[in-house]
XYZ file of N, CA and C in Angstrom:
699
model
N 8.836 -25.980 6.076
C 8.731 -26.360 4.958
C 10.321 -26.339 4.475
N 10.628 -27.626 3.716
C 11.954 -27.497 3.251
C 12.298 -26.955 1.915
N 13.701 -26.586 1.821
C 13.864 -25.907 0.603
C 13.495 -26.447 -0.771
N 13.264 -27.596 -1.257
C 12.674 -28.111 -2.049
C 11.521 -27.783 -2.242
N 10.488 -28.024 -1.063
C 9.160 -27.638 -1.248
C 8.912 -26.230 -1.464
N 9.696 -25.382 -0.569
C 9.704 -23.868 -0.499
C 9.841 -23.035 -2.237
N 10.939 -23.825 -2.758
C 11.249 -23.129 -4.180
C 10.177 -23.688 -5.183
N 9.634 -25.359 -5.040
C 8.343 -25.604 -5.950
C 7.182 -24.536 -5.491
N 6.949 -24.101 -4.430
C 5.690 -23.212 -4.099
C 6.124 -21.844 -4.829
N 7.458 -21.329 -4.784
C 7.502 -19.906 -5.188
C 7.642 -19.994 -6.821
N 8.008 -21.158 -7.249
C 7.821 -21.456 -8.813
C 6.815 -21.383 -9.482
N 5.686 -22.321 -8.449
C 4.285 -22.399 -9.007
C 3.697 -21.092 -8.879
N 3.814 -20.266 -7.810
C 2.972 -19.019 -7.670
C 3.724 -17.920 -8.665
N 4.808 -18.142 -8.930
C 5.201 -17.081 -10.067
C 4.828 -17.540 -11.437
N 4.532 -18.828 -11.769
C 3.700 -19.318 -12.876
C 2.251 -18.760 -12.866
N 1.588 -19.034 -12.099
C 0.252 -18.508 -11.769
C 0.039 -16.958 -11.805
N 1.107 -16.382 -11.224
C 1.005 -14.689 -11.404
C 1.155 -14.429 -12.977
N 2.098 -15.144 -13.585
C 2.258 -14.729 -15.176
C 1.017 -15.427 -16.029
N 0.517 -16.239 -15.638
C -0.946 -16.821 -16.150
C -1.518 -15.720 -16.295
N -1.933 -15.504 -14.986
C -2.998 -14.483 -14.483
C -2.677 -13.323 -15.316
N -1.632 -12.514 -15.303
C -1.263 -11.429 -16.178
C -1.487 -11.386 -17.559
N -1.330 -12.633 -17.914
C -1.276 -12.905 -19.513
C -2.484 -13.162 -20.290
N -3.465 -13.928 -19.433
C -4.821 -14.420 -19.775
C -5.744 -13.908 -19.003
N -5.618 -13.485 -17.916
C -6.727 -13.064 -16.903
C -7.430 -14.233 -16.067
N -7.915 -13.762 -14.746
C -7.992 -14.751 -13.821
C -9.271 -15.931 -14.223
N -9.892 -15.764 -15.591
C -10.409 -16.729 -15.768
C -9.668 -17.843 -16.311
N -8.447 -17.706 -16.826
C -7.424 -18.793 -17.232
C -6.814 -19.395 -16.151
N -6.958 -18.898 -15.202
C -6.134 -19.502 -13.658
C -6.964 -20.582 -12.920
N -6.890 -21.925 -13.374
C -7.433 -23.005 -12.735
C -6.355 -23.865 -12.216
N -6.924 -24.977 -11.431
C -5.939 -26.043 -10.770
C -5.206 -26.662 -12.026
N -6.039 -27.016 -13.106
C -5.517 -27.730 -14.195
C -4.377 -26.691 -14.992
N -4.833 -25.856 -15.454
C -4.009 -24.864 -16.095
C -2.715 -24.631 -15.440
N -2.637 -24.202 -14.297
C -1.488 -23.851 -13.436
C -0.787 -24.892 -13.134
N -1.224 -26.429 -13.021
C -0.341 -27.463 -12.862
C 0.274 -28.053 -14.241
N -0.570 -27.701 -15.331
C -0.006 -28.055 -16.691
C 1.252 -27.097 -16.968
N 0.996 -25.745 -16.633
C 2.027 -24.881 -16.975
C 3.476 -24.874 -15.964
N 3.288 -25.384 -14.689
C 4.103 -25.943 -13.898
C 4.960 -27.279 -13.642
N 4.345 -28.196 -14.646
C 4.795 -29.381 -14.974
C 4.536 -30.177 -13.751
N 3.542 -29.912 -12.937
C 3.138 -30.800 -11.663
C 1.795 -31.383 -11.755
N 1.609 -32.336 -10.683
C 0.223 -32.930 -10.892
C -0.961 -31.975 -9.934
N -2.053 -31.859 -9.983
C -3.213 -31.359 -9.599
C -3.101 -31.367 -8.246
N -2.519 -32.500 -7.661
C -2.745 -32.884 -6.317
C -1.381 -32.309 -5.676
N -0.568 -31.991 -6.439
C 0.533 -31.287 -5.591
C 0.231 -29.833 -5.243
N -0.855 -29.393 -6.137
C -1.022 -27.909 -5.837
C -1.988 -28.233 -4.640
N -2.709 -29.040 -4.375
C -3.543 -29.007 -3.256
C -2.773 -29.156 -2.013
N -1.733 -29.887 -2.023
C -0.577 -30.112 -1.175
C 0.073 -29.152 -0.407
N 0.162 -28.219 -1.564
C 1.071 -27.061 -1.226
C -0.092 -25.691 -0.947
N -0.887 -25.517 -1.306
C -1.921 -24.345 -1.407
C -3.106 -24.701 -0.728
N -3.648 -26.080 -0.538
C -4.902 -26.074 0.137
C -5.966 -26.245 -1.077
N -6.142 -25.351 -1.655
C -7.211 -25.051 -2.517
C -6.927 -23.665 -3.338
N -7.896 -23.668 -4.617
C -7.588 -22.379 -5.280
C -7.407 -20.862 -4.588
N -8.258 -20.924 -3.648
C -8.114 -19.716 -2.862
C -6.661 -19.688 -2.086
N -6.421 -20.516 -1.863
C -4.994 -21.020 -1.037
C -3.752 -20.115 -2.175
N -3.941 -20.816 -3.405
C -3.309 -20.375 -4.216
C -3.279 -18.862 -4.816
N -4.376 -18.394 -5.096
C -4.642 -17.047 -5.445
C -4.145 -16.058 -3.942
N -4.268 -16.669 -3.032
C -3.727 -15.486 -1.856
C -2.280 -15.724 -1.938
N -1.747 -16.561 -2.331
C -0.228 -16.745 -2.404
C 0.403 -15.667 -3.428
N -0.706 -15.771 -4.668
C -0.142 -14.838 -5.787
C -0.362 -13.336 -5.291
N -1.419 -13.193 -4.699
C -1.527 -11.598 -3.801
C -0.504 -11.154 -3.296
N 0.003 -12.084 -2.229
C 1.137 -11.943 -1.586
C 2.398 -11.783 -2.223
N 2.523 -12.521 -3.423
C 3.885 -12.252 -4.462
C 3.622 -10.888 -4.927
N 2.305 -10.657 -5.315
C 2.002 -9.212 -6.013
C 2.643 -7.963 -5.039
N 2.102 -8.139 -4.082
C 2.573 -7.242 -2.786
C 3.832 -7.278 -2.753
N 4.754 -8.189 -2.803
C 6.153 -8.217 -2.821
C 6.959 -7.401 -3.834
N 6.115 -7.734 -5.154
C 6.504 -6.958 -6.578
C 6.201 -5.251 -6.125
N 5.163 -5.071 -5.476
C 4.754 -3.505 -5.140
C 5.777 -3.021 -4.174
N 5.773 -3.620 -3.225
C 6.890 -3.083 -1.840
C 8.201 -2.789 -2.601
N 8.838 -3.879 -3.329
C 10.082 -3.464 -3.964
C 10.147 -2.257 -4.837
N 9.063 -2.107 -5.801
C 9.337 -0.509 -6.363
C 8.952 0.366 -5.268
N 8.204 0.365 -4.242
C 7.985 1.456 -3.469
C 9.612 1.915 -2.727
N 10.221 0.443 -2.548
C 11.583 0.726 -1.576
C 12.375 1.777 -2.611
N 12.040 1.517 -3.999
C 13.304 2.501 -4.897
C 12.949 3.791 -4.755
N 11.545 4.288 -4.260
C 11.683 5.437 -4.329
C 12.361 6.267 -3.119
N 13.305 6.943 -3.440
C 14.347 7.535 -2.483
C 13.608 8.715 -2.120
N 13.869 8.784 -0.595
C 13.249 10.147 0.040
C 14.010 11.497 -0.454
N 13.208 12.626 -0.586
C 13.954 13.736 -1.042
C 13.553 14.367 -0.107
N 14.218 15.953 -0.051
C 14.056 17.007 0.989
C 12.406 17.409 0.938
N 11.609 17.169 -0.097
C 10.238 17.411 0.163
C 9.321 16.480 0.285
N 9.062 16.241 1.433
C 8.069 14.976 1.631
C 6.595 15.043 1.120
N 6.217 16.330 0.783
C 4.926 16.234 0.124
C 4.985 15.746 -1.236
N 6.326 16.207 -1.719
C 6.733 15.891 -3.332
C 6.590 14.227 -3.380
N 7.225 13.687 -2.156
C 7.499 12.259 -1.983
C 5.940 11.307 -1.777
N 5.183 12.305 -1.258
C 3.833 11.705 -1.230
C 3.441 11.620 -2.518
N 3.403 12.683 -3.494
C 3.028 12.704 -4.650
C 3.522 11.580 -5.668
N 5.174 11.429 -5.326
C 5.670 10.432 -6.230
C 4.807 9.055 -5.676
N 4.585 8.803 -4.199
C 4.131 7.298 -4.073
C 2.907 7.162 -4.886
N 2.323 8.126 -4.828
C 0.872 8.111 -5.476
C 0.743 7.585 -6.861
N 1.714 8.335 -7.368
C 1.912 7.996 -8.920
C 2.488 6.731 -9.286
N 3.597 6.174 -8.279
C 3.824 4.856 -8.265
C 2.686 4.099 -8.204
N 1.971 4.006 -7.167
C 0.961 3.186 -7.002
C 0.059 3.188 -8.305
N -0.458 4.182 -8.855
C -1.411 4.051 -9.845
C -0.626 3.573 -10.991
N 0.364 3.728 -11.404
C 1.236 3.246 -12.657
C 1.483 1.618 -12.437
N 1.678 1.296 -10.807
C 1.753 0.062 -10.851
C 0.614 -0.704 -11.103
N -0.639 -0.228 -10.894
C -1.959 -1.036 -10.937
C -2.252 -0.952 -12.784
N -1.704 -0.084 -13.332
C -2.056 0.059 -14.686
C -1.015 -0.770 -15.625
N 0.164 -1.070 -14.882
C 0.818 -2.067 -15.631
C 0.734 -3.212 -14.926
N 0.139 -3.587 -14.101
C -0.228 -4.882 -13.584
C -1.755 -5.098 -13.453
N -2.679 -4.811 -14.335
C -4.204 -4.794 -14.048
C -4.578 -5.938 -13.165
N -4.271 -7.173 -13.795
C -4.744 -8.399 -13.112
C -4.156 -8.656 -11.656
N -3.011 -8.283 -11.430
C -2.535 -8.546 -9.671
C -2.959 -7.496 -9.136
N -2.977 -6.341 -9.737
C -3.801 -5.082 -8.883
C -5.183 -5.375 -8.617
N -6.132 -6.001 -9.416
C -7.444 -6.426 -9.051
C -7.571 -7.362 -7.989
N -6.483 -8.368 -8.142
C -6.361 -9.408 -7.227
C -5.913 -8.725 -5.805
N -5.110 -7.909 -5.910
C -4.601 -7.293 -4.346
C -5.628 -6.506 -3.885
N -6.358 -5.500 -4.467
C -7.059 -4.557 -3.904
C -8.557 -4.746 -4.349
N -8.998 -5.437 -5.049
C -10.423 -5.696 -5.538
C -11.194 -6.914 -5.318
N -10.671 -7.954 -4.931
C -11.340 -9.022 -4.579
C -10.976 -9.710 -3.238
N -10.740 -8.695 -2.060
C -9.919 -9.529 -0.858
C -11.375 -9.971 -0.179
N -11.086 -10.491 0.851
C -12.074 -11.010 1.767
C -12.516 -9.837 2.832
N -13.561 -9.403 2.968
C -13.863 -8.326 4.106
C -13.171 -8.814 5.340
N -12.837 -7.511 5.817
C -11.893 -7.692 7.251
C -10.460 -8.383 7.314
N -10.001 -8.750 6.201
C -8.891 -9.373 5.831
C -8.139 -8.848 4.971
N -6.891 -8.759 5.246
C -5.728 -8.404 4.064
C -4.452 -9.080 4.391
N -3.648 -9.384 3.294
C -2.345 -10.227 3.652
C -1.426 -9.166 4.196
N -0.250 -9.897 5.291
C 0.575 -9.081 6.013
C 1.254 -8.152 4.926
N 1.635 -8.593 3.998
C 2.479 -7.529 2.927
C 1.364 -6.096 2.724
N 0.163 -6.324 2.605
C -0.574 -5.059 2.635
C -0.480 -4.281 3.891
N -0.154 -4.579 5.061
C -0.048 -4.048 6.202
C 1.215 -3.268 6.093
N 2.311 -4.066 5.413
C 3.508 -3.307 5.301
C 3.288 -2.250 4.534
N 2.650 -2.180 3.246
C 2.500 -1.370 2.352
C 1.702 -0.077 3.037
N 0.854 -0.482 3.885
C 0.111 0.721 4.566
C 0.947 1.445 5.545
N 1.752 0.622 6.239
C 2.737 1.075 7.374
C 3.747 2.105 6.468
N 4.209 1.576 5.229
C 5.205 2.437 4.480
C 4.374 3.678 4.237
N 3.225 3.803 4.025
C 2.853 4.879 3.723
C 2.417 6.170 4.590
N 2.167 5.493 5.735
C 2.075 6.053 7.004
C 3.223 6.893 7.429
N 4.433 6.132 7.097
C 5.857 7.034 7.388
C 6.026 8.025 6.416
N 5.607 8.042 5.054
C 5.584 9.011 4.190
C 4.831 10.255 4.836
N 3.670 9.986 5.371
C 2.935 11.422 6.054
C 3.584 11.570 7.263
N 4.415 10.814 8.135
C 4.785 11.109 9.316
C 6.080 12.022 8.961
N 6.622 12.208 7.754
C 7.690 13.009 7.386
C 7.006 14.487 7.082
N 5.792 14.529 6.544
C 4.948 15.613 6.326
C 4.821 16.084 7.620
N 4.367 15.114 8.725
C 3.929 15.542 9.848
C 4.692 16.656 10.663
N 6.067 15.894 10.482
C 7.399 16.624 11.104
C 7.430 17.946 10.957
N 6.934 18.353 9.708
C 7.099 19.820 9.317
C 6.006 20.764 9.674
N 5.112 20.197 10.439
C 3.897 20.926 10.660
C 2.834 21.150 9.778
N 2.912 20.561 8.720
C 1.933 20.793 7.722
C 0.773 19.797 7.422
N 0.831 18.605 8.460
C -0.464 17.667 8.063
C -1.278 18.154 8.950
N -2.708 18.209 8.183
C -3.985 18.540 8.996
C -4.393 17.702 10.005
N -4.306 16.186 9.571
C -4.828 15.012 10.293
C -3.776 13.984 10.792
N -4.110 13.230 11.717
C -2.953 12.277 12.197
C -2.469 11.419 10.693
N -1.037 11.057 10.760
C -0.422 10.239 9.511
C -1.635 8.996 9.311
N -2.002 8.144 10.163
C -2.550 7.208 10.065
C -4.002 7.298 9.395
N -4.646 8.596 9.585
C -5.623 8.977 8.694
C -5.543 9.403 7.286
N -4.518 10.116 7.219
C -4.158 10.591 5.993
C -3.872 9.360 5.042
N -3.020 8.461 5.718
C -2.770 7.322 4.933
C -3.864 6.516 4.272
N -4.732 6.303 5.501
C -6.300 5.717 4.873
C -7.078 6.328 3.992
N -6.666 7.605 3.903
C -7.840 8.641 3.059
C -6.848 8.424 1.814
N -5.611 8.411 1.630
C -5.092 8.091 0.368
C -5.132 7.044 -0.212
N -5.073 5.973 0.695
C -5.153 4.283 -0.107
C -6.756 4.158 -0.563
N -7.736 4.829 0.231
C -9.112 4.860 -0.303
C -9.149 5.336 -1.811
N -8.808 6.495 -1.670
C -8.714 7.351 -3.022
C -7.906 6.771 -4.201
N -6.924 6.461 -3.811
C -5.836 5.762 -4.658
C -6.232 4.559 -5.498
N -6.796 3.680 -4.385
C -7.294 2.396 -4.961
C -8.301 2.866 -5.574
N -9.307 3.512 -5.472
C -10.489 3.491 -6.038
C -10.138 4.152 -7.546
N -9.526 5.314 -7.643
C -9.074 6.006 -8.820
C -8.498 4.950 -9.809
N -7.542 4.045 -9.412
C -6.653 2.843 -9.978
C -7.422 1.930 -10.448
N -8.762 1.413 -9.754
C -9.523 0.431 -10.326
C -10.424 1.015 -11.311
N -10.915 2.637 -11.261
C -11.791 3.058 -11.960
C -11.118 3.034 -13.620
N -9.560 3.460 -13.435
C -8.746 3.655 -14.698
C -8.372 2.282 -15.476
N -8.351 1.129 -14.342
C -8.083 -0.150 -14.902
C -9.385 -0.776 -15.748
N -10.625 -0.317 -15.036
C -12.037 -0.626 -15.638
C -11.897 0.044 -17.087
N -11.714 1.247 -17.045
C -12.113 2.068 -18.420
C -11.339 1.308 -19.512
N -12.039 1.468 -20.724
C -11.335 0.838 -22.004
C -9.904 1.838 -22.447
N -8.986 1.258 -22.723
C -7.807 2.074 -22.799
C -7.927 3.414 -23.558
N -8.498 3.521 -24.592
C -8.821 4.461 -25.320
C -9.857 5.617 -24.731
N -10.265 5.115 -23.629
C -11.216 6.619 -22.693
C -10.519 6.767 -21.337
N -9.266 6.016 -21.328
C -8.693 6.173 -19.928
C -8.169 7.578 -19.952
N -8.355 8.331 -18.923
C -8.146 9.911 -18.616
C -7.328 9.744 -17.308
N -5.825 9.737 -17.396
C -4.842 9.648 -16.630
C -5.016 11.066 -15.707
N -5.420 12.040 -16.214
C -5.645 13.535 -15.691
C -6.495 13.234 -14.351
N -7.521 12.178 -14.621
C -8.083 12.014 -13.389
C -7.755 11.653 -11.916
N -6.296 10.983 -12.383
C -5.421 10.444 -11.001
C -4.888 11.574 -10.415
N -4.633 12.413 -11.288
C -3.636 13.859 -10.707
C -4.940 14.697 -9.989
N -5.689 14.907 -10.804
C -7.128 15.701 -10.087
C -7.447 15.139 -8.624
N -7.232 13.669 -8.423
C -7.844 12.960 -7.495
C -6.358 13.252 -6.391
N -5.045 13.051 -6.674
C -4.249 13.088 -5.845
C -4.245 14.412 -5.274
N -4.230 15.551 -6.084
C -4.112 17.119 -5.578
C -5.728 17.144 -4.560
N -6.495 16.453 -4.905
C -7.684 16.871 -3.967
C -7.382 16.180 -2.531
N -6.869 15.083 -2.670
C -6.303 14.470 -1.366
C -5.363 15.243 -0.734
N -4.438 15.567 -1.620
C -3.255 16.453 -0.834
C -3.668 17.756 0.011
N -4.654 18.417 -0.785
C -5.091 19.568 -0.205
C -6.081 19.350 0.906
N -6.451 17.975 0.952
C -7.483 17.913 2.172
C -6.730 17.727 3.629
N -5.477 16.925 3.353
C -4.602 16.595 4.636
C -3.460 17.462 4.855
N -2.870 18.172 3.638
C -1.873 18.858 4.093
C -2.102 20.488 3.731
N -1.494 21.091 4.631
C -1.451 22.481 4.678
C -0.446 23.217 3.680
N -0.880 24.434 2.771
C 0.136 24.847 1.748
C 1.141 25.511 2.605
N 2.556 25.318 2.135
C 3.708 26.005 2.533
C 3.781 27.563 2.596
N 2.985 28.230 3.150
C 2.803 29.630 2.933
C 4.101 30.270 3.907
N 4.832 31.374 3.379
C 6.032 31.851 4.430
C 5.500 32.619 5.424
N 5.845 32.328 6.796
C 5.361 33.039 8.039
C 3.894 32.619 8.496
N 3.115 31.430 7.723
C 1.988 31.092 8.084
C 1.879 30.388 9.389
N 0.874 30.359 10.667
C 0.982 29.862 11.659
C 0.326 28.555 11.111
N 0.991 27.254 11.436
C 0.333 26.046 11.021
C -0.818 25.829 11.937
N -1.104 26.226 13.145
C -2.309 25.991 13.762
C -1.934 24.804 15.031
N -2.847 24.626 15.811
C -2.702 23.926 17.062
C -2.902 22.398 16.481
N -3.860 22.167 15.612
C -4.049 20.903 15.386
C -2.900 20.222 14.339
N -1.994 21.190 13.525
C -1.120 20.544 12.788
C 0.197 20.437 13.743
N 0.158 21.389 14.892
C 1.370 21.102 15.685
C 1.090 19.861 16.545
N -0.193 19.748 16.924
C -0.400 18.350 17.412
C 0.155 17.165 16.799
N -0.507 17.383 15.434
C -0.427 16.082 14.758
C 1.452 15.909 14.500
N 2.176 17.182 14.652
C 3.341 17.102 14.223
C 4.150 16.271 15.695
N 3.727 16.896 16.629
C 4.230 16.279 18.150
C 4.002 14.567 18.114
N 2.884 14.263 17.726
C 2.150 13.047 17.624
C 3.106 11.970 16.789
N 3.520 12.611 15.539
C 4.222 11.892 14.663
C 5.585 11.486 15.207
N 6.258 12.682 15.772
C 7.400 12.877 16.560
C 7.710 11.701 17.742
N 6.516 11.717 18.207
C 6.497 10.678 19.544
C 6.609 9.246 19.024
N 5.851 8.933 17.896
C 5.926 7.741 17.388
C 7.251 7.309 16.648
N 7.789 8.454 16.065
C 9.240 8.198 15.451
C 10.238 7.669 16.620
N 10.320 8.448 17.778
C 11.085 8.024 18.589
C 11.165 7.021 19.515
N 9.794 6.686 19.738
C 9.505 5.280 20.155
C 9.555 5.144 21.695
N 8.624 4.174 22.432
C 8.701 4.447 23.962
C 9.692 4.292 24.546
N 10.463 3.409 24.328
C 11.792 2.963 25.074
C 12.827 4.616 25.262
N 12.771 5.270 24.162
C 13.570 6.584 24.416
C 12.618 7.895 25.011
N 11.493 7.595 25.501
C 10.868 8.736 26.135
C 10.840 8.484 27.620
N 10.999 9.679 28.435
C 11.181 9.636 29.508
C 9.777 9.458 30.417
N 8.893 8.684 29.616
C 7.470 8.431 30.175
C 7.169 7.266 30.446
N 6.478 6.746 31.135
C 5.823 5.482 31.221
C 4.726 5.219 29.740
N 4.613 3.844 29.752
C 4.083 3.612 28.410
C 2.479 4.075 28.593
N 1.937 4.154 29.660
C 0.494 4.620 29.820
C 0.574 5.983 29.805
N 1.767 6.531 30.226
C 1.592 8.335 29.987
C 1.817 8.369 28.593
N 2.568 7.565 27.769
C 2.978 8.047 26.413
C 1.354 7.945 25.737
N 0.789 6.811 26.064
C -0.677 6.356 25.408
C -1.368 7.500 25.480
N -1.565 8.264 26.966
C -2.446 9.168 27.230
C -1.896 10.373 26.408
N -0.793 10.659 26.255
C -0.402 12.032 25.929
C -0.733 11.707 24.106
N -0.687 10.851 23.653
C -0.807 10.378 22.364
C -2.529 10.619 22.012
N -3.209 10.307 22.834
C -4.626 10.406 22.819
C -4.814 11.642 22.828
N -4.326 12.596 23.809
C -4.836 14.179 23.881
C -4.683 14.730 22.446
N -3.028 14.323 22.134
C -3.059 15.073 20.830
C -3.828 14.685 19.574
N -4.396 13.341 19.689
C -5.214 13.100 18.581
C -6.674 13.654 18.646
N -6.942 14.122 20.138
C -8.093 14.883 20.359
C -7.875 16.566 19.791
N -6.631 16.822 20.022
C -6.177 18.167 19.479
C -6.137 18.306 18.045
N -5.915 17.282 17.294
C -5.728 17.030 15.952
C -7.271 17.087 15.114
N -7.968 16.829 15.960
C -9.750 16.710 15.084
C -9.932 18.139 14.924
C-alpha cells in the first residue's frame, strides 16, 4: 500500500471512529463516512472491501488506542497492585469510549479477534508473570489472564449498558477483588506458598528466560512446562 493510500485509509478510519463515538454505530454507514471524509463511497469499498472491513479497521484502531494507554502504566514494585491498576484502566477506557469498547469486545465474530487484541492479552499475561515470579499466583499466568479478561470485559459491558444514573462503579472493584482473590495468594509473612504456586512461579520464569537460554532441548522444555502445569492444577 503506497503512502498516500495508507494516509487516506488512516484518515477515514479516524473519522469513522469519531463518528461512531459521537453518534453511535447506527450513524456509521458507507454514505455518512464517505461524506465526512470527503471521498466517494467507491473509495471506501476500494480501501476496506465492505462495511465490515471498515468496522474491523476501526476496531484495530481502538485497540491501538487501548494499548497506548496500557503502555503508560509504569510497573511498580508491587505486581499485584499493577494488576489492579491494569483492571481499573481497562474499565475506565470502556466507560470513556463505550462505542469503541463494544465494537472491540462485544461484537466480534466467534473464534476471531484482531492481532491487536492478542497483543493486549499477551501484555496482561506479562502482568501475571510478574506475580507468578513472587510465588503468589495460584494458577498459570495464561489462565489468570483469561479469567481477568472474561470478568473485566463482562463488568465493563454491564456498566456501559446501565443508565448513567444507575451505574455502580463499586461493582467493578468488587469483581476485581474477587478475581484477585481467586488467582493470587495473600502475602502473609512466613506463609508457605505451596507446591502449585511454586510450580507456577517456575513456569513463569522458564517462559521469561526463553528457550535459547535454557540448557535443555525444546522437547525437554515443553515436557517440563507440561509437568509444571500439571502440578499447578
